[in-house]
Amino acid sequence: MTIHRIDVAYHENLDEILYGFELHEPSPGKEIDSNSIRLDGWALARRGKVRRLQLMHGGVPWKTIPVTLHNETAASRHADVRGASTCGFRCSFGTLGLPPQFQIDVFAVLQNGRRAPCATIRGERDPLRPAYAPKLSPLTITSLARTGTTRAMQTLAQHPSIVLDAQYPFEARPAGYWFHMLKILAEPSFGKNTFESDLSVLPPCPFNSEVISNRPTLGDWFGNAYINRTAEFALQNIDELYGEIAAINHKSTGVTYFAEKSLPCHLQWIARELYPNAKEIILIRDFRDMVCSMIAFNHKRGFATFGRENVESDAEFIRMKRHDIARLLGVAEARKEHCLCVRYEDLVLEPDSTLTRIFDYLQINSDSATVAGVIEAHQLICQDLDFHRTTADDRTSVGRWKTDLPQKLRVLCDEVFGELLQESGYDV
């Protein structure tokens, strides 16, 4: 695995907050025969102390690096500044789960909690090359809660070429688990050698750390042979488990995809890297209806979830959801060449044409007889989800915000979600 075309761009106006920020590594233009990038440098605050660096990808935390080490450059350049002798950092971060062309934003987190943007690291990375050739391919349904993923999974399960764990709420994600396991095990460690005390957590290998920084052959082994063999372990487990699930579902032959739900995250990039035919459906629902459904489902069950338990009012809840929605749409934009965006409303109101479009995207049987069979099979079992619904039927769930939301919340939704709704093709 190789990382190449690395570029480092420093942010302007750093002098207002920091005496200085500098990266000795990575070097611009450097090519790295590994899965990880080493950061070596210093960050010195004008007031207080830089506690840590926060690496971000797409607005999501990627890794935290403590700023506690001695750095000779900072110590000599700012000898009269308090804290200059311990403002250094040295650590590596893994790139598995990043897109082929990636960007990492580096922030200095100060003693008072303020975050200062310091630099942007860009690069390109080659995919892993495990020797094992998987038999099945992943179909990921990427979305947010209460957007119709349960209905979509129940429908997709009726196609003979798709297998999934068909037990409500259709949220068994063994492949997602093994993808995440691979990400964790491939990550460089801080070198803490006490891993056996917690029987519920498996950290990255402590030997894959600064301990081997002066022994390149060991770093090459961790960055190539080790990670590829770990990927083979994950791929084999996924194939074997879904083979068992297919047999239980009487689909012993003709299965092409295993389907799983997922929130928008790094797992979809790992799936695409490991599987040449990985597919992803991004399911979008009118965000006003989504919020209605969340509030109603909380009321139906008698307790708050979806983040509503963390705020005082429905208005705060609506404002909070903007971040999640923006992240979903950002993922859709970043992966638009490979994914298929499907609207919940189309799946409900125009199932024939929508399922045909989905099956064509998957390159599986999409003739009228197959589509009709999938719809008929779903209709026979859809009543099993009555306790999951918060409207009389699927059709009445479309546009429910017009009657379910109080006027003040309807206005607020237009203010908070307006441009995102328009971007997704909804009227405001």
PDB file of N, CA, C and O in Angstrom, residues 332-393:
ATOM      1  N   ALA A 332     -23.076  11.907   0.138  1.00  0.00           N
ATOM      2  CA  ALA A 332     -23.692  11.666  -1.168  1.00  0.00           C
ATOM      3  C   ALA A 332     -22.935  12.392  -2.269  1.00  0.00           C
ATOM      4  O   ALA A 332     -22.730  11.850  -3.361  1.00  0.00           O
ATOM      5  N   GLU A 333     -22.497  13.607  -1.992  1.00  0.00           N
ATOM      6  CA  GLU A 333     -21.741  14.370  -2.981  1.00  0.00           C
ATOM      7  C   GLU A 333     -20.357  13.756  -3.211  1.00  0.00           C
ATOM      8  O   GLU A 333     -19.907  13.626  -4.352  1.00  0.00           O
ATOM      9  N   ALA A 334     -19.693  13.363  -2.123  1.00  0.00           N
ATOM     10  CA  ALA A 334     -18.346  12.806  -2.242  1.00  0.00           C
ATOM     11  C   ALA A 334     -18.332  11.482  -2.989  1.00  0.00           C
ATOM     12  O   ALA A 334     -17.349  11.147  -3.652  1.00  0.00           O
ATOM     13  N   ARG A 335     -19.431  10.715  -2.891  1.00  0.00           N
ATOM     14  CA  ARG A 335     -19.453   9.385  -3.516  1.00  0.00           C
ATOM     15  C   ARG A 335     -20.449   9.308  -4.675  1.00  0.00           C
ATOM     16  O   ARG A 335     -20.908   8.218  -5.041  1.00  0.00           O
ATOM     17  N   LYS A 336     -20.786  10.456  -5.256  1.00  0.00           N
ATOM     18  CA  LYS A 336     -21.848  10.504  -6.254  1.00  0.00           C
ATOM     19  C   LYS A 336     -21.537   9.677  -7.504  1.00  0.00           C
ATOM     20  O   LYS A 336     -22.457   9.251  -8.208  1.00  0.00           O
ATOM     21  N   GLU A 337     -20.268   9.443  -7.804  1.00  0.00           N
ATOM     22  CA  GLU A 337     -19.924   8.654  -8.987  1.00  0.00           C
ATOM     23  C   GLU A 337     -20.187   7.174  -8.788  1.00  0.00           C
ATOM     24  O   GLU A 337     -20.235   6.413  -9.756  1.00  0.00           O
ATOM     25  N   HIS A 338     -20.332   6.749  -7.541  1.00  0.00           N
ATOM     26  CA  HIS A 338     -20.453   5.320  -7.258  1.00  0.00           C
ATOM     27  C   HIS A 338     -21.773   4.934  -6.601  1.00  0.00           C
ATOM     28  O   HIS A 338     -22.201   3.783  -6.703  1.00  0.00           O
ATOM     29  N   CYS A 339     -22.415   5.858  -5.895  1.00  0.00           N
ATOM     30  CA  CYS A 339     -23.617   5.509  -5.134  1.00  0.00           C
ATOM     31  C   CYS A 339     -24.878   5.832  -5.925  1.00  0.00           C
ATOM     32  O   CYS A 339     -24.840   6.481  -6.976  1.00  0.00           O
ATOM     33  N   LEU A 340     -26.003   5.384  -5.404  1.00  0.00           N
ATOM     34  CA  LEU A 340     -27.315   5.689  -5.966  1.00  0.00           C
ATOM     35  C   LEU A 340     -28.139   6.376  -4.892  1.00  0.00           C
ATOM     36  O   LEU A 340     -28.362   5.806  -3.819  1.00  0.00           O
ATOM     37  N   CYS A 341     -28.595   7.586  -5.160  1.00  0.00           N
ATOM     38  CA  CYS A 341     -29.457   8.293  -4.217  1.00  0.00           C
ATOM     39  C   CYS A 341     -30.914   7.937  -4.501  1.00  0.00           C
ATOM     40  O   CYS A 341     -31.369   8.029  -5.649  1.00  0.00           O
ATOM     41  N   VAL A 342     -31.617   7.526  -3.476  1.00  0.00           N
ATOM     42  CA  VAL A 342     -33.026   7.126  -3.590  1.00  0.00           C
ATOM     43  C   VAL A 342     -33.829   7.907  -2.561  1.00  0.00           C
ATOM     44  O   VAL A 342     -33.424   8.008  -1.395  1.00  0.00           O
ATOM     45  N   ARG A 343     -34.958   8.455  -2.977  1.00  0.00           N
ATOM     46  CA  ARG A 343     -35.827   9.160  -2.043  1.00  0.00           C
ATOM     47  C   ARG A 343     -36.873   8.187  -1.492  1.00  0.00           C
ATOM     48  O   ARG A 343     -37.461   7.395  -2.243  1.00  0.00           O
ATOM     49  N   TYR A 344     -37.089   8.275  -0.192  1.00  0.00           N
ATOM     50  CA  TYR A 344     -38.082   7.439   0.470  1.00  0.00           C
ATOM     51  C   TYR A 344     -39.451   7.594  -0.183  1.00  0.00           C
ATOM     52  O   TYR A 344     -40.183   6.616  -0.377  1.00  0.00           O
ATOM     53  N   GLU A 345     -39.790   8.814  -0.546  1.00  0.00           N
ATOM     54  CA  GLU A 345     -41.094   9.084  -1.140  1.00  0.00           C
ATOM     55  C   GLU A 345     -41.281   8.311  -2.445  1.00  0.00           C
ATOM     56  O   GLU A 345     -42.375   7.825  -2.739  1.00  0.00           O
ATOM     57  N   ASP A 346     -40.219   8.208  -3.234  1.00  0.00           N
ATOM     58  CA  ASP A 346     -40.309   7.466  -4.495  1.00  0.00           C
ATOM     59  C   ASP A 346     -40.484   5.974  -4.236  1.00  0.00           C
ATOM     60  O   ASP A 346     -41.212   5.285  -4.953  1.00  0.00           O
ATOM     61  N   LEU A 347     -39.807   5.471  -3.199  1.00  0.00           N
ATOM     62  CA  LEU A 347     -39.925   4.059  -2.864  1.00  0.00           C
ATOM     63  C   LEU A 347     -41.351   3.719  -2.438  1.00  0.00           C
ATOM     64  O   LEU A 347     -41.867   2.636  -2.751  1.00  0.00           O
ATOM     65  N   VAL A 348     -42.006   4.651  -1.760  1.00  0.00           N
ATOM     66  CA  VAL A 348     -43.376   4.428  -1.271  1.00  0.00           C
ATOM     67  C   VAL A 348     -44.410   4.654  -2.367  1.00  0.00           C
ATOM     68  O   VAL A 348     -45.320   3.840  -2.562  1.00  0.00           O
ATOM     69  N   LEU A 349     -44.287   5.761  -3.095  1.00  0.00           N
ATOM     70  CA  LEU A 349     -45.323   6.162  -4.041  1.00  0.00           C
ATOM     71  C   LEU A 349     -45.128   5.574  -5.440  1.00  0.00           C
ATOM     72  O   LEU A 349     -46.095   5.404  -6.174  1.00  0.00           O
ATOM     73  N   GLU A 350     -43.897   5.275  -5.804  1.00  0.00           N
ATOM     74  CA  GLU A 350     -43.607   4.723  -7.127  1.00  0.00           C
ATOM     75  C   GLU A 350     -42.686   3.505  -6.991  1.00  0.00           C
ATOM     76  O   GLU A 350     -41.549   3.501  -7.466  1.00  0.00           O
ATOM     77  N   PRO A 351     -43.147   2.445  -6.323  1.00  0.00           N
ATOM     78  CA  PRO A 351     -42.260   1.309  -6.032  1.00  0.00           C
ATOM     79  C   PRO A 351     -41.758   0.594  -7.282  1.00  0.00           C
ATOM     80  O   PRO A 351     -40.595   0.161  -7.311  1.00  0.00           O
ATOM     81  N   ASP A 352     -42.579   0.459  -8.306  1.00  0.00           N
ATOM     82  CA  ASP A 352     -42.153  -0.281  -9.498  1.00  0.00           C
ATOM     83  C   ASP A 352     -40.939   0.363 -10.151  1.00  0.00           C
ATOM     84  O   ASP A 352     -39.905  -0.298 -10.377  1.00  0.00           O
ATOM     85  N   SER A 353     -41.059   1.637 -10.486  1.00  0.00           N
ATOM     86  CA  SER A 353     -39.963   2.312 -11.183  1.00  0.00           C
ATOM     87  C   SER A 353     -38.744   2.487 -10.275  1.00  0.00           C
ATOM     88  O   SER A 353     -37.601   2.401 -10.731  1.00  0.00           O
ATOM     89  N   THR A 354     -38.974   2.708  -8.981  1.00  0.00           N
ATOM     90  CA  THR A 354     -37.859   2.918  -8.057  1.00  0.00           C
ATOM     91  C   THR A 354     -37.079   1.629  -7.852  1.00  0.00           C
ATOM     92  O   THR A 354     -35.836   1.626  -7.872  1.00  0.00           O
ATOM     93  N   LEU A 355     -37.776   0.512  -7.662  1.00  0.00           N
ATOM     94  CA  LEU A 355     -37.080  -0.767  -7.502  1.00  0.00           C
ATOM     95  C   LEU A 355     -36.372  -1.166  -8.796  1.00  0.00           C
ATOM     96  O   LEU A 355     -35.271  -1.733  -8.743  1.00  0.00           O
ATOM     97  N   THR A 356     -36.983  -0.888  -9.939  1.00  0.00           N
ATOM     98  CA  THR A 356     -36.309  -1.173 -11.214  1.00  0.00           C
ATOM     99  C   THR A 356     -34.998  -0.403 -11.298  1.00  0.00           C
ATOM    100  O   THR A 356     -33.963  -0.945 -11.711  1.00  0.00           O
ATOM    101  N   ARG A 357     -35.034   0.867 -10.898  1.00  0.00           N
ATOM    102  CA  ARG A 357     -33.808   1.684 -10.915  1.00  0.00           C
ATOM    103  C   ARG A 357     -32.756   1.121  -9.964  1.00  0.00           C
ATOM    104  O   ARG A 357     -31.566   1.075 -10.287  1.00  0.00           O
ATOM    105  N   ILE A 358     -33.181   0.678  -8.795  1.00  0.00           N
ATOM    106  CA  ILE A 358     -32.245   0.093  -7.827  1.00  0.00           C
ATOM    107  C   ILE A 358     -31.639  -1.191  -8.378  1.00  0.00           C
ATOM    108  O   ILE A 358     -30.409  -1.382  -8.333  1.00  0.00           O
ATOM    109  N   PHE A 359     -32.463  -2.081  -8.905  1.00  0.00           N
ATOM    110  CA  PHE A 359     -31.955  -3.361  -9.389  1.00  0.00           C
ATOM    111  C   PHE A 359     -31.078  -3.180 -10.632  1.00  0.00           C
ATOM    112  O   PHE A 359     -30.107  -3.919 -10.821  1.00  0.00           O
ATOM    113  N   ASP A 360     -31.387  -2.201 -11.458  1.00  0.00           N
ATOM    114  CA  ASP A 360     -30.513  -1.894 -12.599  1.00  0.00           C
ATOM    115  C   ASP A 360     -29.149  -1.412 -12.117  1.00  0.00           C
ATOM    116  O   ASP A 360     -28.107  -1.790 -12.677  1.00  0.00           O
ATOM    117  N   TYR A 361     -29.148  -0.562 -11.093  1.00  0.00           N
ATOM    118  CA  TYR A 361     -27.890  -0.087 -10.511  1.00  0.00           C
ATOM    119  C   TYR A 361     -27.061  -1.247  -9.980  1.00  0.00           C
ATOM    120  O   TYR A 361     -25.835  -1.285 -10.140  1.00  0.00           O
ATOM    121  N   LEU A 362     -27.734  -2.214  -9.384  1.00  0.00           N
ATOM    122  CA  LEU A 362     -27.042  -3.378  -8.823  1.00  0.00           C
ATOM    123  C   LEU A 362     -26.675  -4.406  -9.886  1.00  0.00           C
ATOM    124  O   LEU A 362     -25.939  -5.355  -9.592  1.00  0.00           O
ATOM    125  N   GLN A 363     -27.203  -4.231 -11.083  1.00  0.00           N
ATOM    126  CA  GLN A 363     -26.969  -5.170 -12.188  1.00  0.00           C
ATOM    127  C   GLN A 363     -27.444  -6.580 -11.835  1.00  0.00           C
ATOM    128  O   GLN A 363     -26.756  -7.574 -12.073  1.00  0.00           O
ATOM    129  N   ILE A 364     -28.649  -6.620 -11.248  1.00  0.00           N
ATOM    130  CA  ILE A 364     -29.314  -7.888 -10.974  1.00  0.00           C
ATOM    131  C   ILE A 364     -30.668  -7.869 -11.687  1.00  0.00           C
ATOM    132  O   ILE A 364     -31.075  -6.834 -12.225  1.00  0.00           O
ATOM    133  N   ASN A 365     -31.337  -8.985 -11.688  1.00  0.00           N
ATOM    134  CA  ASN A 365     -32.575  -9.118 -12.453  1.00  0.00           C
ATOM    135  C   ASN A 365     -33.566  -8.017 -12.080  1.00  0.00           C
ATOM    136  O   ASN A 365     -33.953  -7.870 -10.916  1.00  0.00           O
ATOM    137  N   SER A 366     -33.982  -7.244 -13.101  1.00  0.00           N
ATOM    138  CA  SER A 366     -34.903  -6.133 -12.862  1.00  0.00           C
ATOM    139  C   SER A 366     -36.109  -6.181 -13.797  1.00  0.00           C
ATOM    140  O   SER A 366     -36.775  -5.155 -13.997  1.00  0.00           O
ATOM    141  N   ASP A 367     -36.398  -7.356 -14.364  1.00  0.00           N
ATOM    142  CA  ASP A 367     -37.549  -7.422 -15.268  1.00  0.00           C
ATOM    143  C   ASP A 367     -38.838  -7.225 -14.478  1.00  0.00           C
ATOM    144  O   ASP A 367     -38.873  -7.300 -13.249  1.00  0.00           O
ATOM    145  N   SER A 368     -39.918  -6.951 -15.198  1.00  0.00           N
ATOM    146  CA  SER A 368     -41.184  -6.592 -14.554  1.00  0.00           C
ATOM    147  C   SER A 368     -41.706  -7.691 -13.642  1.00  0.00           C
ATOM    148  O   SER A 368     -42.288  -7.420 -12.583  1.00  0.00           O
ATOM    149  N   ALA A 369     -41.478  -8.953 -14.024  1.00  0.00           N
ATOM    150  CA  ALA A 369     -41.952 -10.068 -13.201  1.00  0.00           C
ATOM    151  C   ALA A 369     -41.210 -10.118 -11.862  1.00  0.00           C
ATOM    152  O   ALA A 369     -41.809 -10.353 -10.804  1.00  0.00           O
ATOM    153  N   THR A 370     -39.900  -9.880 -11.910  1.00  0.00           N
ATOM    154  CA  THR A 370     -39.112  -9.899 -10.674  1.00  0.00           C
ATOM    155  C   THR A 370     -39.519  -8.754  -9.761  1.00  0.00           C
ATOM    156  O   THR A 370     -39.714  -8.937  -8.548  1.00  0.00           O
ATOM    157  N   VAL A 371     -39.664  -7.554 -10.324  1.00  0.00           N
ATOM    158  CA  VAL A 371     -40.053  -6.398  -9.524  1.00  0.00           C
ATOM    159  C   VAL A 371     -41.440  -6.619  -8.907  1.00  0.00           C
ATOM    160  O   VAL A 371     -41.650  -6.361  -7.715  1.00  0.00           O
ATOM    161  N   ALA A 372     -42.372  -7.128  -9.703  1.00  0.00           N
ATOM    162  CA  ALA A 372     -43.719  -7.398  -9.181  1.00  0.00           C
ATOM    163  C   ALA A 372     -43.672  -8.443  -8.079  1.00  0.00           C
ATOM    164  O   ALA A 372     -44.390  -8.340  -7.070  1.00  0.00           O
ATOM    165  N   GLY A 373     -42.815  -9.449  -8.237  1.00  0.00           N
ATOM    166  CA  GLY A 373     -42.689 -10.484  -7.217  1.00  0.00           C
ATOM    167  C   GLY A 373     -42.134  -9.938  -5.919  1.00  0.00           C
ATOM    168  O   GLY A 373     -42.575 -10.327  -4.823  1.00  0.00           O
ATOM    169  N   VAL A 374     -41.158  -9.041  -6.013  1.00  0.00           N
ATOM    170  CA  VAL A 374     -40.586  -8.419  -4.817  1.00  0.00           C
ATOM    171  C   VAL A 374     -41.648  -7.590  -4.089  1.00  0.00           C
ATOM    172  O   VAL A 374     -41.794  -7.675  -2.863  1.00  0.00           O
ATOM    173  N   ILE A 375     -42.417  -6.794  -4.848  1.00  0.00           N
ATOM    174  CA  ILE A 375     -43.458  -5.959  -4.242  1.00  0.00           C
ATOM    175  C   ILE A 375     -44.533  -6.822  -3.592  1.00  0.00           C
ATOM    176  O   ILE A 375     -44.978  -6.554  -2.460  1.00  0.00           O
ATOM    177  N   GLU A 376     -44.954  -7.875  -4.283  1.00  0.00           N
ATOM    178  CA  GLU A 376     -45.988  -8.755  -3.734  1.00  0.00           C
ATOM    179  C   GLU A 376     -45.511  -9.451  -2.466  1.00  0.00           C
ATOM    180  O   GLU A 376     -46.239  -9.540  -1.469  1.00  0.00           O
ATOM    181  N   ALA A 377     -44.258  -9.950  -2.499  1.00  0.00           N
ATOM    182  CA  ALA A 377     -43.718 -10.631  -1.319  1.00  0.00           C
ATOM    183  C   ALA A 377     -43.612  -9.669  -0.136  1.00  0.00           C
ATOM    184  O   ALA A 377     -43.881 -10.036   1.008  1.00  0.00           O
ATOM    185  N   HIS A 378     -43.245  -8.432  -0.425  1.00  0.00           N
ATOM    186  CA  HIS A 378     -43.151  -7.449   0.655  1.00  0.00           C
ATOM    187  C   HIS A 378     -44.526  -7.126   1.232  1.00  0.00           C
ATOM    188  O   HIS A 378     -44.687  -6.969   2.449  1.00  0.00           O
ATOM    189  N   GLN A 379     -45.528  -7.020   0.383  1.00  0.00           N
ATOM    190  CA  GLN A 379     -46.874  -6.707   0.862  1.00  0.00           C
ATOM    191  C   GLN A 379     -47.419  -7.788   1.788  1.00  0.00           C
ATOM    192  O   GLN A 379     -48.204  -7.510   2.693  1.00  0.00           O
ATOM    193  N   LEU A 380     -46.987  -9.019   1.589  1.00  0.00           N
ATOM    194  CA  LEU A 380     -47.466 -10.126   2.423  1.00  0.00           C
ATOM    195  C   LEU A 380     -46.912 -10.071   3.838  1.00  0.00           C
ATOM    196  O   LEU A 380     -47.502 -10.620   4.761  1.00  0.00           O
ATOM    197  N   ILE A 381     -45.760  -9.401   4.005  1.00  0.00           N
ATOM    198  CA  ILE A 381     -45.115  -9.390   5.321  1.00  0.00           C
ATOM    199  C   ILE A 381     -45.016  -8.002   5.930  1.00  0.00           C
ATOM    200  O   ILE A 381     -44.582  -7.863   7.081  1.00  0.00           O
ATOM    201  N   CYS A 382     -45.394  -6.959   5.189  1.00  0.00           N
ATOM    202  CA  CYS A 382     -45.162  -5.602   5.689  1.00  0.00           C
ATOM    203  C   CYS A 382     -45.950  -5.300   6.955  1.00  0.00           C
ATOM    204  O   CYS A 382     -45.570  -4.423   7.738  1.00  0.00           O
ATOM    205  N   GLN A 383     -47.054  -6.019   7.173  1.00  0.00           N
ATOM    206  CA  GLN A 383     -47.815  -5.787   8.408  1.00  0.00           C
ATOM    207  C   GLN A 383     -47.018  -6.180   9.649  1.00  0.00           C
ATOM    208  O   GLN A 383     -47.366  -5.776  10.765  1.00  0.00           O
ATOM    209  N   ASP A 384     -45.969  -6.950   9.463  1.00  0.00           N
ATOM    210  CA  ASP A 384     -45.115  -7.317  10.594  1.00  0.00           C
ATOM    211  C   ASP A 384     -44.464  -6.091  11.224  1.00  0.00           C
ATOM    212  O   ASP A 384     -43.957  -6.156  12.345  1.00  0.00           O
ATOM    213  N   LEU A 385     -44.449  -4.981  10.489  1.00  0.00           N
ATOM    214  CA  LEU A 385     -43.786  -3.775  10.983  1.00  0.00           C
ATOM    215  C   LEU A 385     -44.773  -2.741  11.503  1.00  0.00           C
ATOM    216  O   LEU A 385     -44.428  -1.570  11.653  1.00  0.00           O
ATOM    217  N   ASP A 386     -46.009  -3.148  11.784  1.00  0.00           N
ATOM    218  CA  ASP A 386     -47.008  -2.197  12.255  1.00  0.00           C
ATOM    219  C   ASP A 386     -46.547  -1.473  13.523  1.00  0.00           C
ATOM    220  O   ASP A 386     -46.796  -0.269  13.686  1.00  0.00           O
ATOM    221  N   PHE A 387     -45.866  -2.176  14.407  1.00  0.00           N
ATOM    222  CA  PHE A 387     -45.426  -1.542  15.651  1.00  0.00           C
ATOM    223  C   PHE A 387     -44.282  -0.564  15.411  1.00  0.00           C
ATOM    224  O   PHE A 387     -43.960   0.265  16.266  1.00  0.00           O
ATOM    225  N   HIS A 388     -43.655  -0.651  14.227  1.00  0.00           N
ATOM    226  CA  HIS A 388     -42.565   0.259  13.888  1.00  0.00           C
ATOM    227  C   HIS A 388     -43.092   1.561  13.282  1.00  0.00           C
ATOM    228  O   HIS A 388     -42.401   2.580  13.303  1.00  0.00           O
ATOM    229  N   ARG A 389     -44.309   1.509  12.761  1.00  0.00           N
ATOM    230  CA  ARG A 389     -44.884   2.675  12.090  1.00  0.00           C
ATOM    231  C   ARG A 389     -45.449   3.677  13.094  1.00  0.00           C
ATOM    232  O   ARG A 389     -45.862   3.316  14.188  1.00  0.00           O
ATOM    233  N   THR A 390     -45.490   4.924  12.648  1.00  0.00           N
ATOM    234  CA  THR A 390     -46.139   5.962  13.456  1.00  0.00           C
ATOM    235  C   THR A 390     -47.221   6.689  12.647  1.00  0.00           C
ATOM    236  O   THR A 390     -47.700   7.751  13.048  1.00  0.00           O
ATOM    237  N   THR A 391     -47.589   6.114  11.489  1.00  0.00           N
ATOM    238  CA  THR A 391     -48.740   6.585  10.705  1.00  0.00           C
ATOM    239  C   THR A 391     -49.558   5.358  10.312  1.00  0.00           C
ATOM    240  O   THR A 391     -49.099   4.217  10.470  1.00  0.00           O
ATOM    241  N   ALA A 392     -50.734   5.581   9.759  1.00  0.00           N
ATOM    242  CA  ALA A 392     -51.618   4.468   9.416  1.00  0.00           C
ATOM    243  C   ALA A 392     -50.996   3.543   8.382  1.00  0.00           C
ATOM    244  O   ALA A 392     -51.149   2.322   8.445  1.00  0.00           O
ATOM    245  N   ASP A 393     -50.292   4.110   7.423  1.00  0.00           N
ATOM    246  CA  ASP A 393     -49.630   3.307   6.403  1.00  0.00           C
ATOM    247  C   ASP A 393     -48.501   4.132   5.811  1.00  0.00           C
ATOM    248  O   ASP A 393     -48.281   5.290   6.186  1.00  0.00           O
TER     249      ASP A 393
END
